[in-house]
Coordinates of C-alpha atoms and ligand atoms in Angstrom, one line a residue:
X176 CA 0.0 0.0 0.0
X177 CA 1.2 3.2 -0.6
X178 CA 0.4 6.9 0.7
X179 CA 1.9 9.9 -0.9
X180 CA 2.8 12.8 0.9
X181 CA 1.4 16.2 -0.7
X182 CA 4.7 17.4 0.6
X183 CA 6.5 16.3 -2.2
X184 CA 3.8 18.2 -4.6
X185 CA 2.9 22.0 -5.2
X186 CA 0.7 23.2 -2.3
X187 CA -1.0 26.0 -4.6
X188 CA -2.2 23.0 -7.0
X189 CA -3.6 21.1 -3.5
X190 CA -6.5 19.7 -5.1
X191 CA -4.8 18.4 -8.3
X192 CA -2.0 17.0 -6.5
X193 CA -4.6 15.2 -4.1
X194 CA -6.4 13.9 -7.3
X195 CA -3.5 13.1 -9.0
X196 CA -2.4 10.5 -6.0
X197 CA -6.1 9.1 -6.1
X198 CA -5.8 8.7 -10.2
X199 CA -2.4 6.8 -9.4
X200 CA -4.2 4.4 -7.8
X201 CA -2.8 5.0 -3.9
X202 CA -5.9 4.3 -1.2
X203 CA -4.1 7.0 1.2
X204 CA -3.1 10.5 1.4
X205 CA -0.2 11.8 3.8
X206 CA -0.2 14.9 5.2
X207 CA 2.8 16.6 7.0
X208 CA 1.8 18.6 9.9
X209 CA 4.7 21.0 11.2
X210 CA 4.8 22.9 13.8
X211 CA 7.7 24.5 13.8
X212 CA 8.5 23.4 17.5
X213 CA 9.2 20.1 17.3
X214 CA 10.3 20.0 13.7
X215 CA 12.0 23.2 12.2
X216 CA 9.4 23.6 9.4
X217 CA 6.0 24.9 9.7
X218 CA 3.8 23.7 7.4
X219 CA -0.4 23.9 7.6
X220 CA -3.2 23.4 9.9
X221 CA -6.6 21.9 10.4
X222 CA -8.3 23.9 7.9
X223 CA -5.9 22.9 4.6
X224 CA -7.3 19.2 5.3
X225 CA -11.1 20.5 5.9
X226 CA -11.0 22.7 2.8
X227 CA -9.5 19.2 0.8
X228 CA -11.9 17.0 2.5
X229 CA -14.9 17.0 0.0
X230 CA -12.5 16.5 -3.0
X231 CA -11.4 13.2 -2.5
X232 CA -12.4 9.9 -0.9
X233 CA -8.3 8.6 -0.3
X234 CA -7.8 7.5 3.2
X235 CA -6.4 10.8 5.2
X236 CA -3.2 10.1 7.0
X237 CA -2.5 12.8 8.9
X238 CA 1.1 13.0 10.6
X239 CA 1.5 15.0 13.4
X240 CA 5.2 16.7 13.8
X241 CA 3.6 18.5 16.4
X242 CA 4.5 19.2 20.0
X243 CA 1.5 18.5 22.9
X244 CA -1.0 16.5 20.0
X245 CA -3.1 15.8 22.3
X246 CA -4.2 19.5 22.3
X247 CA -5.2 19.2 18.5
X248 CA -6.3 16.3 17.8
X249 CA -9.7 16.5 17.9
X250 CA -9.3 19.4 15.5
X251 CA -7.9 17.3 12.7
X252 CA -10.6 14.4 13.4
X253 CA -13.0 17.4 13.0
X254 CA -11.4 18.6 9.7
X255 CA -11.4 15.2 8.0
X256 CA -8.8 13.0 9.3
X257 CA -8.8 8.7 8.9
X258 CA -5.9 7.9 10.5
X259 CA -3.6 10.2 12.5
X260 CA -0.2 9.6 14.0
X261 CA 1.6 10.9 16.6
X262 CA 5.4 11.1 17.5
X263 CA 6.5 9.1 20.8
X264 CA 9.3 11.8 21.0
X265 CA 5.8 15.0 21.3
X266 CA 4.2 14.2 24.6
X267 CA 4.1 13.0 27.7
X268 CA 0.4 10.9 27.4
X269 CA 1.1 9.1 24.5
X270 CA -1.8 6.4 26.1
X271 CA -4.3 9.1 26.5
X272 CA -3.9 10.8 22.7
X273 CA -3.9 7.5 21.0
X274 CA -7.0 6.6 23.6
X275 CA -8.6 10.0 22.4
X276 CA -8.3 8.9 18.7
X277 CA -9.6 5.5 19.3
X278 CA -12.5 6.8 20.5
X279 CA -13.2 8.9 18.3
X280 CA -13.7 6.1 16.1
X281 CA -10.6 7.1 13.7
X282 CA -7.6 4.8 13.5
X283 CA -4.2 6.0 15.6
X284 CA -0.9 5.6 14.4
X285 CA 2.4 6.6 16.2
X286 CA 5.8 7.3 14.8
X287 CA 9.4 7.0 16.0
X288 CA 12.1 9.5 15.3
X289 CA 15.0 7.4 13.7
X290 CA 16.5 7.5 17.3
X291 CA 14.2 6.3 19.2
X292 CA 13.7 2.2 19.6
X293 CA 11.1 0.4 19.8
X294 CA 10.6 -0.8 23.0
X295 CA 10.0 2.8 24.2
X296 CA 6.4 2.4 22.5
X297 CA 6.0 -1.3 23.6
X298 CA 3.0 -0.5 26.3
X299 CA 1.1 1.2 23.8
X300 CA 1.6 -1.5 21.0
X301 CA -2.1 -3.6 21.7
X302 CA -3.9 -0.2 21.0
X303 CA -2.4 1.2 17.8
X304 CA -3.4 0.6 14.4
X305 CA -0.4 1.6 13.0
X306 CA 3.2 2.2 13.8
X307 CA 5.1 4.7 11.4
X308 CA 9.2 4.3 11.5
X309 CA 11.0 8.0 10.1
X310 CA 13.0 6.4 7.7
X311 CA 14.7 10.0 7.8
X312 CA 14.8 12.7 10.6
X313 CA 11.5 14.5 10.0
X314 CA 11.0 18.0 9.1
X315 CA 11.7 17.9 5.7
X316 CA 11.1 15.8 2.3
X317 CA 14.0 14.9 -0.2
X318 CA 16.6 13.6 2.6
X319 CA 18.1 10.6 1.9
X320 CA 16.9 6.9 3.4
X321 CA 18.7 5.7 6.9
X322 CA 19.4 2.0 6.2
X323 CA 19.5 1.3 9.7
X324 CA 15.7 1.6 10.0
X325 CA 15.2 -1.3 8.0
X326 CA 15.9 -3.1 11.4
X327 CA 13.3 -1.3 13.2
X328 CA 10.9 -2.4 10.7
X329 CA 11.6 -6.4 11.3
X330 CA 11.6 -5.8 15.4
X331 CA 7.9 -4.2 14.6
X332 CA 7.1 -7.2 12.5
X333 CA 8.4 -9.5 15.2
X334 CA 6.7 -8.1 17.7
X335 CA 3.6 -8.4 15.8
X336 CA 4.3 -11.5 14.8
X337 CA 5.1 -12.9 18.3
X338 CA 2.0 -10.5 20.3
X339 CA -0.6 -11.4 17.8
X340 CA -1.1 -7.7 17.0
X341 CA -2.5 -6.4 14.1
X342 CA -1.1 -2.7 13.7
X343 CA 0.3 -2.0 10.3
X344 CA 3.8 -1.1 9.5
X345 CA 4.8 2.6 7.6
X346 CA 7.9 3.8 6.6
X347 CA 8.4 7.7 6.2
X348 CA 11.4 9.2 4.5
X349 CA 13.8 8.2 1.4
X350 CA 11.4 5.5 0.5
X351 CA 11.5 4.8 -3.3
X352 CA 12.6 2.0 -6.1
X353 CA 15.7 2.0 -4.5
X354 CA 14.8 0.5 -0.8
X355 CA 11.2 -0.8 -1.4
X356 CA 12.1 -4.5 -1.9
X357 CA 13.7 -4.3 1.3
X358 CA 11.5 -2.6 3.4
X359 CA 9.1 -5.3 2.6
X360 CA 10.5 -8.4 2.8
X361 CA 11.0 -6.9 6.0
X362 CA 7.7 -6.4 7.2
X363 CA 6.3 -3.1 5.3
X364 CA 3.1 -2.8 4.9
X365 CA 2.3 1.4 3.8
X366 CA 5.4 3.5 2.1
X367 CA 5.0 6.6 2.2
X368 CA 6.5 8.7 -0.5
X369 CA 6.9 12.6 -1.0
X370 CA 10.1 13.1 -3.6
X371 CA 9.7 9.4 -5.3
X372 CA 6.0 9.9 -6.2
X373 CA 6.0 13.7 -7.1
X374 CA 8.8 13.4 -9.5
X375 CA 7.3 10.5 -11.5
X376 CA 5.4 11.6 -15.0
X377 CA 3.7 8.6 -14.9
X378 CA 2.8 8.1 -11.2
X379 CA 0.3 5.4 -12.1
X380 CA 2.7 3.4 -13.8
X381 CA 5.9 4.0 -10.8
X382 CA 3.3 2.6 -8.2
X383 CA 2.4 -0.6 -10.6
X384 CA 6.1 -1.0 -11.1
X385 CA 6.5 -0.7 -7.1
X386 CA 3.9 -3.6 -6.5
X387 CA 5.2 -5.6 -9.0
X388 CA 8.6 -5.1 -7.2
X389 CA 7.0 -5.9 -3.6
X390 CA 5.7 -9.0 -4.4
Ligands
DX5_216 C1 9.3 14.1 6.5 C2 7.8 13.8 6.2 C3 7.6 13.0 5.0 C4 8.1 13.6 3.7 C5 8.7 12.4 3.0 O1 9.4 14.8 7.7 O2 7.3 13.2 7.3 O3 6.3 12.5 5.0 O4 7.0 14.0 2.9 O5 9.3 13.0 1.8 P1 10.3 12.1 1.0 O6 9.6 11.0 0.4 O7 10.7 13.1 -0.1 O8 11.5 11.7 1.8
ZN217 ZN1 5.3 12.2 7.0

């Protein structure tokens, strides 16, 4: 599965880029919320996912890059959200904010900076949906892959494996034809792809060539 991150596209052509990853035949749409405070970059808010809301029916990803989510989640639920993610690293009640999206009836996700292991999520594992592993440091697309990650990716699948869990595995960062074979025969289940996607002509045909590649 695949979720492209409108980071990697023009934000004044929002709409068309957000179609353009529905024509390619991705089911999910990343989008990279900054705040400027825990990542460098500030990006956009709540109201850029409302006003994009009604165009499209792609699975919103929304991944928060924000310090203290738990004060802004229920604003990105309200503005459209599917599934939203939070960083380990951006609050001290990581149970409650992933309890708050559960019951809002919306899948949770959290993400690990590339230094952070896995076993500091570990309680919060049996509640998750889905566990997103930076593949680079985050605040910014176009950096290059860490191929130490890869690693983290097989513990998460282990652990899954061994918990009988059923969260779903991302990888955020560098991802493209380059690492893709390997991130899943590791356990990948969702890449999710700013640079690789957004410089393809014919994004359709890069994401068939990806599947074919995966499996
Ligand atoms: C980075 C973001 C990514 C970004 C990935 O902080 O979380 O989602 O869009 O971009 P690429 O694929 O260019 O590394
Ligand atoms: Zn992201």
């Amino acid at each position: 599965m695949f979720s492209p991150s409108l980071l990697g596209g023009d934000f004044s052509r929002a709409g068309e880029e957000l179609a353009a990853i529905a024509a390619a035949g991705a089911d999910y749409a990343h989008f990279d919320i900054m705040d400027g405070s825990f990542v460098p970059e500030i990006t956009f808010g709540a109201k850029f996912i409302e006003d994009l809301r009604p165009l499209s029916d792609l699975v919103f990803d929304v991944h928060l890059m924000i310090e203290n989510p738990e004060r802004h989640v229920a604003r990105f639920i309200e503005a459209g959200a599917d599934l939203i993610t939070v960083h380990a690293e951006s609050t001290k009640h990581l149970w409650r904010v992933l309890s708050m999206i559960k019951e809002s009836g919306k899948d949770a996700g959290v993400a690990l900076n590339p230094g952070t292991p896995v076993s500091f999520i570990e309680p919060v594992l049996p509640i998750v949906d889905y566990v997103l592993v930076m593949t680079v440091n985050p605040g910014w697309g176009g950096q290059r892959f860490i191929p130490q990650m890869v690693d983290k990716i097989q513990e998460l699948d282990s652990r899954r494996l061994e918990g009988g869990l059923s969260y779903i595995i991302g990888a955020d960062g560098g991802v493209g034809r380059k690492n893709i074979r390997d991130l899943y025969q590791n356990g990948l289940d969702l890449a999710v792809m700013g640079t690789a996607f957004f410089s393809e002509n014919d994004k359709a045909s890069f994401l068939h060539e990806l599947e074919e590649t995966v499996q």
